[in-house]
Short mmCIF file of C-alpha atoms in Angstrom, two decimals:
data_model
loop_
_atom_site.label_atom_id
_atom_site.label_comp_id
_atom_site.label_asym_id
_atom_site.label_seq_id
_atom_site.Cartn_x
_atom_site.Cartn_y
_atom_site.Cartn_z
CA ARG T 213 -9.01 0.35 -10.62
CA GLY T 214 -12.38 -0.44 -10.89
CA MET T 215 -15.68 -0.59 -9.22
CA PRO T 216 -16.32 -3.05 -6.25
CA ARG T 217 -18.29 -5.85 -7.64
CA GLU T 218 -20.77 -6.20 -5.12
CA GLN T 219 -21.89 -2.10 -5.54
CA LEU T 220 -22.08 -2.94 -9.10
CA ARG T 221 -24.32 -5.84 -8.49
CA SER T 222 -26.48 -4.18 -5.91
CA GLN T 223 -27.23 -0.80 -8.25
CA LEU T 224 -28.66 -3.09 -10.97
CA GLY T 225 -30.64 -5.00 -8.60
CA LEU T 226 -29.85 -8.44 -9.53
CA LYS T 227 -29.78 -11.93 -7.55
CA GLN T 228 -25.98 -13.13 -6.94
CA VAL T 229 -26.85 -15.74 -9.78
CA THR T 230 -28.19 -13.82 -12.20
CA PHE T 231 -25.64 -11.22 -11.96
CA THR T 232 -22.60 -13.96 -12.06
CA ALA T 233 -24.29 -15.58 -15.50
CA LEU T 234 -24.05 -12.55 -17.20
CA LEU T 235 -21.00 -11.62 -16.20
CA GLN T 236 -19.73 -14.83 -17.55
CA GLN T 237 -21.48 -14.22 -20.80
CA GLN T 238 -19.72 -11.24 -21.83
CA ASN T 239 -15.94 -10.05 -22.61
CA THR T 240 -16.12 -6.46 -21.93
CA ILE T 241 -15.83 -6.16 -18.15
CA ALA T 242 -12.37 -7.62 -16.48
CA ALA T 243 -12.78 -9.20 -13.20
CA GLU T 244 -9.53 -8.30 -10.63
CA ASP T 245 -10.14 -9.50 -7.10
CA SER T 246 -13.51 -8.27 -5.82
CA LEU T 247 -13.12 -4.89 -8.67
CA LEU T 248 -14.79 -4.93 -11.99
CA ARG T 249 -13.73 -3.00 -14.63
CA LEU T 250 -14.17 -2.36 -18.57
CA ASN T 251 -11.36 -4.40 -20.52
CA SER T 252 -10.28 -0.76 -21.89
CA HIS T 253 -10.07 1.12 -18.63
CA GLU T 254 -6.78 2.11 -17.32
CA ILE T 255 -5.74 4.78 -14.86
CA THR T 256 -3.53 7.51 -16.65
CA PHE T 257 -2.33 10.95 -15.21
CA THR T 258 -2.63 14.04 -16.92
CA SER T 259 1.06 16.32 -17.74
CA THR T 260 0.41 18.11 -14.53
CA GLU T 261 -0.32 15.23 -12.16
CA GLN T 262 2.74 13.51 -13.82
CA VAL T 263 5.13 16.35 -12.76
CA ARG T 264 3.45 16.68 -9.17
CA ILE T 265 4.25 12.79 -9.39
CA ALA T 266 7.59 13.18 -9.96
CA GLN T 267 8.12 16.09 -7.69
CA LEU T 268 6.58 13.19 -5.00
CA MET T 269 8.94 10.60 -6.00
CA GLN T 270 11.90 12.82 -5.52
CA GLN T 271 10.71 13.59 -2.09
CA PHE T 272 10.68 9.58 -1.25
CA GLN T 273 14.31 9.43 -3.18
CA ALA T 274 15.71 11.82 -1.02
CA ALA T 275 14.23 10.51 2.53
CA PRO T 276 13.35 7.07 1.43
CA TYR T 277 13.19 5.92 5.58
CA THR T 278 11.44 9.19 6.64
CA PRO T 279 9.27 10.27 3.58
CA PRO T 280 6.57 12.67 3.31
CA SER T 281 3.33 12.03 5.31
CA TYR T 282 0.09 11.07 3.68
CA GLN T 283 -0.84 14.87 4.32
CA GLU T 284 2.24 16.14 2.82
CA ALA T 285 1.91 13.85 -0.14
CA LYS T 286 -1.51 14.88 -0.67
CA GLN T 287 -0.70 18.43 -1.07
CA THR T 288 2.22 17.74 -3.51
CA VAL T 289 0.06 15.58 -5.51
CA GLY T 290 -3.86 16.05 -4.47
CA GLU T 291 -5.72 13.24 -2.89
CA GLN T 292 -7.27 11.63 -6.05
CA VAL T 293 -3.67 11.24 -7.62
CA LEU T 294 -2.41 9.78 -4.13
CA LEU T 295 -5.18 7.42 -3.72
CA ALA T 296 -4.53 6.28 -7.63
CA LEU T 297 -0.85 5.72 -6.62
CA ILE T 298 -1.68 3.83 -3.47
CA GLU T 299 -3.94 1.67 -5.26
CA LEU T 300 -1.98 0.88 -8.50
CA GLY T 301 0.71 -0.25 -5.62
CA GLU T 302 3.61 2.68 -6.24
CA ILE T 303 2.96 3.62 -2.32
CA VAL T 304 2.26 1.45 0.39
CA GLN T 305 -0.04 2.98 3.36
CA VAL T 306 1.02 1.38 6.66
CA GLN T 307 -0.65 3.91 8.98
CA PRO T 308 -3.16 6.61 8.25
CA ASP T 309 -0.54 9.16 7.87
CA MET T 310 2.27 6.99 6.84
CA ILE T 311 3.24 5.97 3.44
CA PHE T 312 6.24 4.52 1.71
CA LYS T 313 7.35 4.09 -2.09
CA ARG T 314 7.08 0.57 -2.88
CA GLN T 315 10.37 -0.67 -3.40
CA VAL T 316 11.47 0.82 -0.07
CA TYR T 317 8.61 -0.99 1.64
CA LYS T 318 9.74 -4.58 0.33
CA ALA T 319 13.11 -3.52 0.94
CA MET T 320 12.73 -3.00 4.68
CA ARG T 321 10.08 -5.99 5.43
CA GLN T 322 12.78 -8.06 4.00
CA SER T 323 15.60 -6.54 5.98
CA ILE T 324 13.31 -7.05 9.13
CA LEU T 325 12.66 -10.71 7.93
CA ASP T 326 16.33 -11.45 7.28
CA THR T 327 17.49 -10.03 10.64
CA ILE T 328 14.40 -12.20 12.46
CA ALA T 329 15.90 -15.09 10.55
CA GLN T 330 19.55 -14.37 12.01
CA GLN T 331 19.28 -12.95 15.27
CA GLY T 332 15.71 -14.76 16.10
CA GLN T 333 14.21 -10.95 16.70
CA ILE T 334 14.47 -7.44 15.90
CA THR T 335 13.78 -4.57 18.35
CA THR T 336 12.29 -1.26 17.45
CA GLY T 337 15.87 0.42 18.10
CA GLN T 338 17.99 -2.20 15.83
CA PHE T 339 15.21 -1.04 13.21
CA ARG T 340 15.45 2.46 13.33
CA ASP T 341 19.34 2.58 13.88
CA HIS T 342 19.70 -0.04 11.00
CA PHE T 343 17.41 2.09 8.50
CA ASN T 344 18.83 5.48 10.36
CA THR T 345 15.18 6.80 10.56
CA THR T 346 12.99 7.72 13.41
CA ARG T 347 10.85 5.79 16.41
CA LYS T 348 8.17 6.77 14.62
CA TYR T 349 8.64 5.20 11.20
CA ALA T 350 10.32 2.34 12.78
CA ILE T 351 7.08 1.74 15.49
CA GLY T 352 4.84 2.38 12.41
CA LEU T 353 5.99 0.18 9.94
CA LEU T 354 6.43 -2.86 12.85
CA GLU T 355 2.80 -2.59 13.68
CA HIS T 356 1.87 -2.60 10.50
CA LEU T 357 3.57 -5.74 9.74
CA ASP T 358 2.07 -7.33 13.09
CA GLN T 359 -1.28 -6.33 11.49
CA LEU T 360 -0.50 -8.37 8.33
CA GLY T 361 0.97 -11.28 10.56
CA VAL T 362 4.51 -10.73 9.12
CA THR T 363 5.87 -10.06 12.87
CA ARG T 364 4.52 -10.67 15.97
CA ARG T 365 5.55 -8.65 18.99
CA ALA T 366 7.31 -11.00 21.43
CA GLY T 367 8.00 -8.25 24.82
CA GLU T 368 10.03 -5.09 23.31
CA ALA T 369 11.04 -7.38 20.15
CA ARG T 370 9.36 -8.50 17.08
CA VAL T 371 9.92 -12.15 15.66
CA ARG T 372 8.42 -13.81 12.87
CA GLY T 373 4.70 -14.02 12.71
CA PRO T 374 2.69 -16.89 11.14
CA ARG T 375 2.53 -15.04 7.60
CA ALA T 376 5.67 -14.40 7.09
#
């Protein structure tokens, strides 16, 4: 999506104040979070990459709650395309080798929060059974949500976290 702001400043050998002033005086570079990019920059995929992306999305559609691993997805589309899909937010990486399609991730996260709101907690088994997935995926996603502060482990269950 762009170049880290600090990396560009460092490569140019500029002090922070000077670099910030230069950025404010120009209109060809856009800033998004900590990234800088040309206003005209956009991520595009070749027709071959688009075909591979469609194949990967079919794999996600066929098994949304037990999707292909990072390594399997990398074999389908290539690592650079996979990283671009993650950066674009189309795919969410929850563990080093565990990824979900964004819509499925959001639905699962919301379902977890809804269950916690209704029952006060959710167990790995409840999550696994609700989504007809495996323990591996249930634990992977729940641990990810714990790290984000969305959930918090309380014994064998998860409860609402401080950032829910």
